XYZ file of C-alpha atoms in Angstrom:
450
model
C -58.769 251.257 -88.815
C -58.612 248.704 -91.484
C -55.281 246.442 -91.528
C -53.414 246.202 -94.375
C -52.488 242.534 -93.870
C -52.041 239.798 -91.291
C -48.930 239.149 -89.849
C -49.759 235.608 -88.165
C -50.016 232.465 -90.494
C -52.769 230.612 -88.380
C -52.535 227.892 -90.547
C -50.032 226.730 -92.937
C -51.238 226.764 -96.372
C -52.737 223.789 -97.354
C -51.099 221.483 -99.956
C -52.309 218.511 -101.928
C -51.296 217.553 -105.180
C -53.935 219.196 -107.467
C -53.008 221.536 -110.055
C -55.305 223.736 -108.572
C -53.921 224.033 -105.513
C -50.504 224.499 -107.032
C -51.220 227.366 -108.722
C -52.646 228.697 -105.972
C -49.447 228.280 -104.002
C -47.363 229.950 -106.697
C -49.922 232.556 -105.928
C -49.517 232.743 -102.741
C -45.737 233.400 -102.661
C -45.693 236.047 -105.243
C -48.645 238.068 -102.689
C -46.233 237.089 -100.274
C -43.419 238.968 -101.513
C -45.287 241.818 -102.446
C -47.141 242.519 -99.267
C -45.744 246.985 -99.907
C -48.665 246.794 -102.165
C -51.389 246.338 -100.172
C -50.076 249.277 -97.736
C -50.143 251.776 -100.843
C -54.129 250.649 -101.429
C -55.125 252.492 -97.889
C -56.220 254.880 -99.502
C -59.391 252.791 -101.108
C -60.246 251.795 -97.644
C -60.089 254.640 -95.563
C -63.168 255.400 -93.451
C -64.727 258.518 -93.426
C -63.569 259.227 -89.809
C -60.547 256.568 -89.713
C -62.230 255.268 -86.891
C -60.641 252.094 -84.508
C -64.478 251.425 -83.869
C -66.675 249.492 -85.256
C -66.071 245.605 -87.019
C -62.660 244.577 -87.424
C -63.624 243.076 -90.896
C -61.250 241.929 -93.927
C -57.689 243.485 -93.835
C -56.649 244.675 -97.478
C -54.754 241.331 -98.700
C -58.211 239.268 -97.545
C -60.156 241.705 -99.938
C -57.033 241.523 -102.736
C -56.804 237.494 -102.262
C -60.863 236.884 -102.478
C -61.334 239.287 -105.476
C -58.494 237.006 -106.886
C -60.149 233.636 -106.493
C -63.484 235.391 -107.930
C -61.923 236.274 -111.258
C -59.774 233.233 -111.229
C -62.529 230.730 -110.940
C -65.256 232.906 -112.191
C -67.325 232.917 -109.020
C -70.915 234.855 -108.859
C -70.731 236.541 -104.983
C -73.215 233.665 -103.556
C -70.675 231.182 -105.227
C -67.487 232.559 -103.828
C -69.122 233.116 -100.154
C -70.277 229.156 -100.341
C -66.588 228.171 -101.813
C -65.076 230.140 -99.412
C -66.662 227.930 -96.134
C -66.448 224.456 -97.977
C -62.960 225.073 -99.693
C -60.158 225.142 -97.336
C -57.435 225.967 -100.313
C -59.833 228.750 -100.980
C -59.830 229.748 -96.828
C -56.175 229.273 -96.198
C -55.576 231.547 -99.538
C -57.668 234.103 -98.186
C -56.375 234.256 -94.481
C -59.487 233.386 -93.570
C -58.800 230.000 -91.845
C -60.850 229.083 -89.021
C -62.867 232.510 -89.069
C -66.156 233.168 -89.953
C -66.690 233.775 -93.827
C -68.195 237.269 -94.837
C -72.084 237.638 -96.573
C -71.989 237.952 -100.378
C -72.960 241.296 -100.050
C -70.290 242.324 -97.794
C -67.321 240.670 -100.019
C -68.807 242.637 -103.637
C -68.584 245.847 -101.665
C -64.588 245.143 -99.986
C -63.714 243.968 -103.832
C -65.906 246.968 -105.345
C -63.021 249.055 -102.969
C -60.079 248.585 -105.091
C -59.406 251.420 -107.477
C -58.320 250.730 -110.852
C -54.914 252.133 -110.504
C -54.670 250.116 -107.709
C -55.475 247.204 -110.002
C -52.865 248.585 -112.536
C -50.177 248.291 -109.890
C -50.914 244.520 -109.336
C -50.654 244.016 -112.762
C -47.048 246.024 -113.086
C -45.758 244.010 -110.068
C -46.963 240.939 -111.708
C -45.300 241.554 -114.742
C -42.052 242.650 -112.953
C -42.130 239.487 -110.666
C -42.655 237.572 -114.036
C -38.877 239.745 -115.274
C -37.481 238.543 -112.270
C -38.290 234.643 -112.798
C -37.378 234.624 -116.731
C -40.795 234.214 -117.499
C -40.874 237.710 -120.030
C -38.397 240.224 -120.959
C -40.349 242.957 -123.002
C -38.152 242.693 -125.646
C -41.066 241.419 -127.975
C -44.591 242.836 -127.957
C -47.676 242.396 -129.820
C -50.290 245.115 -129.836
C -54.581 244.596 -130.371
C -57.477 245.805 -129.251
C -60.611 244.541 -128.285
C -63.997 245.213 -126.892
C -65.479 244.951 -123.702
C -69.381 244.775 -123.251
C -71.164 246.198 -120.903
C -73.883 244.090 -119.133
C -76.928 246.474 -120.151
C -79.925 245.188 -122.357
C -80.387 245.735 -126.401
C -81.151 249.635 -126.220
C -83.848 250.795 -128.143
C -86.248 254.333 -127.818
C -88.753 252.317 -126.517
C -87.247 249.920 -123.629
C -85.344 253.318 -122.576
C -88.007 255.673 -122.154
C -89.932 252.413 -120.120
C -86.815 251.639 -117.374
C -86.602 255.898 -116.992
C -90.574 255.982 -116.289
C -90.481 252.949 -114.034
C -87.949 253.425 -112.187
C -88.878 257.054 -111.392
C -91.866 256.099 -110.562
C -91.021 253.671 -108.045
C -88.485 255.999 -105.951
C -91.305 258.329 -106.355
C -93.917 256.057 -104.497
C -91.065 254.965 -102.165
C -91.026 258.667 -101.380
C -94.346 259.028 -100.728
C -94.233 255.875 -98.357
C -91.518 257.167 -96.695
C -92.771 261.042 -96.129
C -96.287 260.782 -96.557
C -96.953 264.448 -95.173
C -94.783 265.284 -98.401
C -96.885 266.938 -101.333
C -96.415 267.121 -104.723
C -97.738 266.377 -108.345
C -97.217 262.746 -109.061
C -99.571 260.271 -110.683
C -98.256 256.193 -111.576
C -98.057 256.006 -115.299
C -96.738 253.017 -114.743
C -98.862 250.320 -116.318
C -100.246 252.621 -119.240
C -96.619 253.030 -120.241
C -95.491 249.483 -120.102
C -98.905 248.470 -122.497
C -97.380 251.235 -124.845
C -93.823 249.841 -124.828
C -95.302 246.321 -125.453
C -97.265 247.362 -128.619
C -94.179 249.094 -129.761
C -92.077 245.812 -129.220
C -94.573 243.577 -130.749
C -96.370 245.718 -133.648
C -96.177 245.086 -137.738
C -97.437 248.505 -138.322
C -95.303 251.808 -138.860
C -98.465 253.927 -138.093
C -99.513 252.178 -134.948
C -95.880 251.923 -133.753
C -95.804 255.394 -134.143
C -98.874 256.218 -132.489
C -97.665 254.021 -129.375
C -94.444 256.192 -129.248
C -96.178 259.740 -129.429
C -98.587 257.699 -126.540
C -94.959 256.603 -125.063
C -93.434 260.069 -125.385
C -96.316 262.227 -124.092
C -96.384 259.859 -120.602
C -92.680 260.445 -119.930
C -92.953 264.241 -120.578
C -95.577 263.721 -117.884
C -93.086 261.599 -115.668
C -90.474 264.373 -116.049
C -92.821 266.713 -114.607
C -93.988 264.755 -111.435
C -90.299 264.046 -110.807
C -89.696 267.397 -110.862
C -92.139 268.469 -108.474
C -90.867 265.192 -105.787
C -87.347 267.122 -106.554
C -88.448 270.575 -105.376
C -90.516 268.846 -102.454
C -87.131 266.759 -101.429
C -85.105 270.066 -101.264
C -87.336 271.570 -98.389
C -86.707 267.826 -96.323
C -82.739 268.166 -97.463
C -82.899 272.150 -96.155
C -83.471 270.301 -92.578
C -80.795 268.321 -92.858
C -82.517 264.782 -94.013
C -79.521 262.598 -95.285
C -82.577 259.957 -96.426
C -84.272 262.851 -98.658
C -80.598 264.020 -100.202
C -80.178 260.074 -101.385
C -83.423 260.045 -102.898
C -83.014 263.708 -104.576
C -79.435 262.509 -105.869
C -81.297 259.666 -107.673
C -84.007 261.335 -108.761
C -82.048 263.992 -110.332
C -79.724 261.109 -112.221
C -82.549 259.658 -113.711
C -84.295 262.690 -114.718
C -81.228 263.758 -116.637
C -81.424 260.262 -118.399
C -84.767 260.872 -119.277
C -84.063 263.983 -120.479
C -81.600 263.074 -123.001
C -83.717 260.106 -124.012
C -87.045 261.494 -124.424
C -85.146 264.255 -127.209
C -83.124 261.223 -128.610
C -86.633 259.435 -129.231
C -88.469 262.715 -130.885
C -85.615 263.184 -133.143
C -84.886 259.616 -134.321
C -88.587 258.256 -134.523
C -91.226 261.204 -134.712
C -88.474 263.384 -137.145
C -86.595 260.862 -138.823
C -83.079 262.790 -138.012
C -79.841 260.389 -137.591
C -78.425 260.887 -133.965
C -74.358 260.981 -133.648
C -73.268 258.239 -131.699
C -72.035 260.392 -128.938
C -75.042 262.500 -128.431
C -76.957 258.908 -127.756
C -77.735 257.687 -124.510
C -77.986 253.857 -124.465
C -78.260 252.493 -120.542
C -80.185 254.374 -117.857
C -77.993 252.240 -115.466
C -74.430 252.443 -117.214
C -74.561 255.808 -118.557
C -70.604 255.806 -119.378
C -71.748 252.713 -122.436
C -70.088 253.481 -125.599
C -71.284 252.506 -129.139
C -68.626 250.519 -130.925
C -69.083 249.424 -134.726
C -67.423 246.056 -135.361
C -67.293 246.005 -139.104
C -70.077 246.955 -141.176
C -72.714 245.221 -139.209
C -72.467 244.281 -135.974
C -72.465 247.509 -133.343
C -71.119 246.478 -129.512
C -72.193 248.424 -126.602
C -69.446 248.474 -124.183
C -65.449 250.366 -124.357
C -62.626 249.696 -126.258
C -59.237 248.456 -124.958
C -55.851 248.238 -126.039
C -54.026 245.042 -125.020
C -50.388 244.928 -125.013
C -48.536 241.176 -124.714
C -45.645 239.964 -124.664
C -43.933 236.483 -125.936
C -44.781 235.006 -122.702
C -48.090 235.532 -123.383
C -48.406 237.913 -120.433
C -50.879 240.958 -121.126
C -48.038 243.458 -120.231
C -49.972 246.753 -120.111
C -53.829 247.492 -121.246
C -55.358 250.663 -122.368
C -58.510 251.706 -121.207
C -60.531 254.746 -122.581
C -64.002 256.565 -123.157
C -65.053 256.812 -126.465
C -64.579 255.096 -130.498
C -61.073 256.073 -130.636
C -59.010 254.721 -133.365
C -56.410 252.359 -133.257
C -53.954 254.279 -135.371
C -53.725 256.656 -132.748
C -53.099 254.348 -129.148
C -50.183 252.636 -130.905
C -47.739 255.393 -129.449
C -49.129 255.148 -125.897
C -49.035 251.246 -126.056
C -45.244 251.964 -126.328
C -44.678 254.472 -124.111
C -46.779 252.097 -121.546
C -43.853 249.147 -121.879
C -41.040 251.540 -121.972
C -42.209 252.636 -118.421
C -42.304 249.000 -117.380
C -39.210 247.878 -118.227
C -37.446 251.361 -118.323
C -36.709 250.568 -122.321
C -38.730 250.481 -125.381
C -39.385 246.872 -126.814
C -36.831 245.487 -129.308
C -39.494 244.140 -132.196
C -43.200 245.491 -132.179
C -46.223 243.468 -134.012
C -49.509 245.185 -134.710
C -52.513 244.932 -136.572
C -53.465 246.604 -139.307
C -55.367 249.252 -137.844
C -51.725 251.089 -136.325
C -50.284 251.258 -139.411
C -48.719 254.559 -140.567
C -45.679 255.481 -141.165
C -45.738 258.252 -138.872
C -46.200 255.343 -136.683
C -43.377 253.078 -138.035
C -40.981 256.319 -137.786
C -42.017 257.233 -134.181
C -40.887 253.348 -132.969
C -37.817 253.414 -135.247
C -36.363 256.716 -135.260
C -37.627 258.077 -131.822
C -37.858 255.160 -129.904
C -35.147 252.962 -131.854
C -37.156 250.037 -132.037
C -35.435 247.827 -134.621
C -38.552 245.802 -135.869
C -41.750 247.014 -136.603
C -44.500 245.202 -138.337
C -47.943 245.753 -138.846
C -50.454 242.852 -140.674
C -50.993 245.500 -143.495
C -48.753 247.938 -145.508
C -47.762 251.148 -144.559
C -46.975 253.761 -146.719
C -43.459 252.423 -147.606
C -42.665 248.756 -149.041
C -42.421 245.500 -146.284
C -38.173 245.712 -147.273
C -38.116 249.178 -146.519
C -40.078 248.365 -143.366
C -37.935 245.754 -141.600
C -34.721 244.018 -143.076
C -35.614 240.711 -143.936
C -38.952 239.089 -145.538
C -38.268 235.781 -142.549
C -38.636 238.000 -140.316
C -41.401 239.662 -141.213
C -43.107 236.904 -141.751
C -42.252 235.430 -138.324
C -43.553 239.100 -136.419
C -46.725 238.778 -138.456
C -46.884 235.499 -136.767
C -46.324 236.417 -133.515
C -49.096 238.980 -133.772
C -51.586 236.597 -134.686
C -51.044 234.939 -131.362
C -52.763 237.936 -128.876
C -55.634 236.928 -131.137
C -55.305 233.288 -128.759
C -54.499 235.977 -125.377
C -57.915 237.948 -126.161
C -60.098 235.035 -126.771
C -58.280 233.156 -123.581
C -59.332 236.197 -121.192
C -63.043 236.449 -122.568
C -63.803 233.039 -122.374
C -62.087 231.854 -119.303
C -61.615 235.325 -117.463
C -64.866 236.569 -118.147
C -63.346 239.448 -120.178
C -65.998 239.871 -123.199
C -68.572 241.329 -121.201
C -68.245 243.445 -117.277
C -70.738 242.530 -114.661
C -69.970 245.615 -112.445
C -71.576 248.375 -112.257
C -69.943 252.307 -112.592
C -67.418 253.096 -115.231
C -64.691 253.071 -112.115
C -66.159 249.272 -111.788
C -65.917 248.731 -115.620
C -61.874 249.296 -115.365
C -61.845 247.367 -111.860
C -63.393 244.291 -113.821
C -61.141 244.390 -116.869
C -58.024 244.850 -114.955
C -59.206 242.213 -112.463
C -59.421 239.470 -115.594
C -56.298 240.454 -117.272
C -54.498 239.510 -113.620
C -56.385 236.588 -113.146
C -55.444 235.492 -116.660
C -52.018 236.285 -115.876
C -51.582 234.871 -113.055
C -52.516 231.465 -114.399
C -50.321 232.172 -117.026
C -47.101 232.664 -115.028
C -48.469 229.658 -112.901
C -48.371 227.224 -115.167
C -45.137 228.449 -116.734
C -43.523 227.872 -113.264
C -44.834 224.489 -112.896
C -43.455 223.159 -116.131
């Protein structure tokens, strides 16, 4: 059974006067006095059997304090493994100490463990613990959102229908390798299809593109089939129990579904000329959760949306995150409900952006939630005087609300916010949650060391 944390300091934590290693002290001591959370995150690292067998391996505040110092420093897994055996702040932060450092591939999946909410509840102790040191009341909130990228290629008809016919076709021949008395309909289109994609990619010509993607079309109907038949031919292995033929059905079946949707996505858009809706597009064979965002008029960002709440600290109090183009108009009631929760009473001014403003808005923060000052960067329905009292102060919340701009651009450039490198929309929450506490924990550290 996995232990939730150790109870024996084998070292004391190492101190030297870098600002670095400060920080990581304040750290420390707010883990420290929080230890109840890593008890509630059992659940994330339960075995299947709860077994007392096996490895020993990270307790739950090892795999908590690494996936810290990954987001903090922005550390690929091979660069946080080496950091982890040359830096002792680094070891001594971890618990590791004089033990033996886990493999890169072993610290992704412990820090891969943690749940989202799990993530969430870091954050709200973080954010309490900041109440508690004077750091941020929650009186005065700013509201924004932003977008978070997904780390998939430019999507086109094309590059899709390729990775679908490649990668089926090389769990297929794995298959075959694997169960060679196995038989079904298959034959490697692999190398015909990629010459097809390339002239599509690379082509002046409408009529030869076209040709190339009836060509391109035509070989992944083909694919669909042959997977199809390795499906069927995998049940009769899984029907005796083969837990290898089950893994390789499961994928199969994912990307056949994928290619499925993609294949009638590329008839309709390029051999019909129809216009797709947004949500009936696929646009990653490998993050199928992707969303299509429209920034403006031009630019389109393939990723989700999130609502970032912050505070005049600039802590990220609370963040929002959800499938789909919603509209900002409609999270701004949410957003409120989120601090209100927090600090068990709603903020005292509110600053949005333009996109929340309504005045069935304004009248839900005023009259329902007695908020005294509400401004958004754009005119409701009534005039700014019947909005808030005074034009000064106005002014000075439209102010404020410019500076979560300076939070958002903070987290995606040091934090690695602006675009998730995990994989799995469960991952894609883990990440952005991860960043916003690694962004606030710097935050609170260098507050206390003022």
């Amino acid at each position: 059974m996995r232990k939730f944390y150790d109870s024996q300091l084998i070292f004391k934590f190492y101190h030297s006067d870098s600002k670095q290693s400060k920080k990581m002290q304040i750290i420390d001591n707010f883990l420290e006095k929080h230890r109840n959370i890593f008890e509630e995150m059992k659940d994330d690292f339960r075995t299947e059997k709860n077994s007392n067998k096996g490895a020993r391996g990270l307790s739950v505040e090892q795999v908590v304090r690494i996936g810290i110092i990954k987001q903090f420093a922005q550390l690929s897994y091979r660069k946080l493994y080496d950091d982890l055996n040359d830096n002792i702040c680094y070891r001594n932060f971890s618990k590791i100490h004089s033990g033996a450092v886990p493999k890169f591939n072993v610290l992704c999946e412990n820090i891969k463990k943690i749940s989202p909410r799990n993530w969430k509840k870091i954050n709200e102790a973080l954010v309490k613990y900041a109440e508690e040191e004077g750091i941020e009341d929650g009186k005065k909130v700013r509201i924004d959102s932003t977008a978070v990228e997904s780390n998939i290629h430019y999507p086109t008809d094309g590059e899709l229908l390729w990775d679908c016919i490649r990668v089926i076709n090389r769990i297929v021949e794995t298959v075959k390798d694997v169960y060679p008395d196995l038989e079904f309909n298959f034959q490697n289109h692999t190398r015909r299809s990629k010459k097809r994609r390339f002239k599509i990619v690379n082509t002046s010509k409408k009529e030869h593109r076209l040709k190339a993607y009836k060509d391109l079309i035509k070989v992944s109907r083909a694919t669909e089939k042959y997977c199809d038949s390795c499906i069927k031919a995998l049940s009769e292995k899984e029907m005796k129990w083969d837990a290898e033929a089950e893994v390789y059905k499961k994928e199969l079946k994912k990307y056949l579904r994928s290619l499925k949707v993609i294949i009638n996505q590329a008839e309709r858009r390029v051999l019909k000329g129809e216009k797709v809706a947004s949500k009936d597009k696929l646009v990653s064979i490998f993050e199928e959760h992707t969303d299509i965002l429209a920034k403006g008029k031009r630019k389109v960002i393939f990723g989700h949306k999130i609502l970032l709440t912050g505070g005049a600290s600039n802590l990220i109090l609370d963040c929002i995150i959800e499938r789909g183009n919603w509209s900002d108009h409609d999270k701004f009631k949410p957003a409120i409900e989120e601090v209100e929760k927090i600090y068990s009473a709603p903020p005292g001014a509110i600053a949005a952006d333009g996109g929340f403003a309504s005045k069935k808005n304004y009248e839900y923060a005023t009259t329902e939630k007695g908020v005294e000052k509400v401004v958004f960067t754009k005119r409701a329905s009534a005039k700014i005087e019947k909005l808030i009292k005074t034009s000064r102060a106005y002014k000075n919340l439209k102010k404020f609300r410019a500076g979560i701009e300076g939070c958002i651009s903070a987290v995606k450039r040091a934090y690695g916010l602006s675009k998730c490198t995990w994989r799995g929309w469960e991952s894609f929450q883990s990440y952005v949650w991860a960043s916003i506490i690694a962004f606030n924990l710097n935050v609170i550290a260098d507050k206390l060391l003022l």
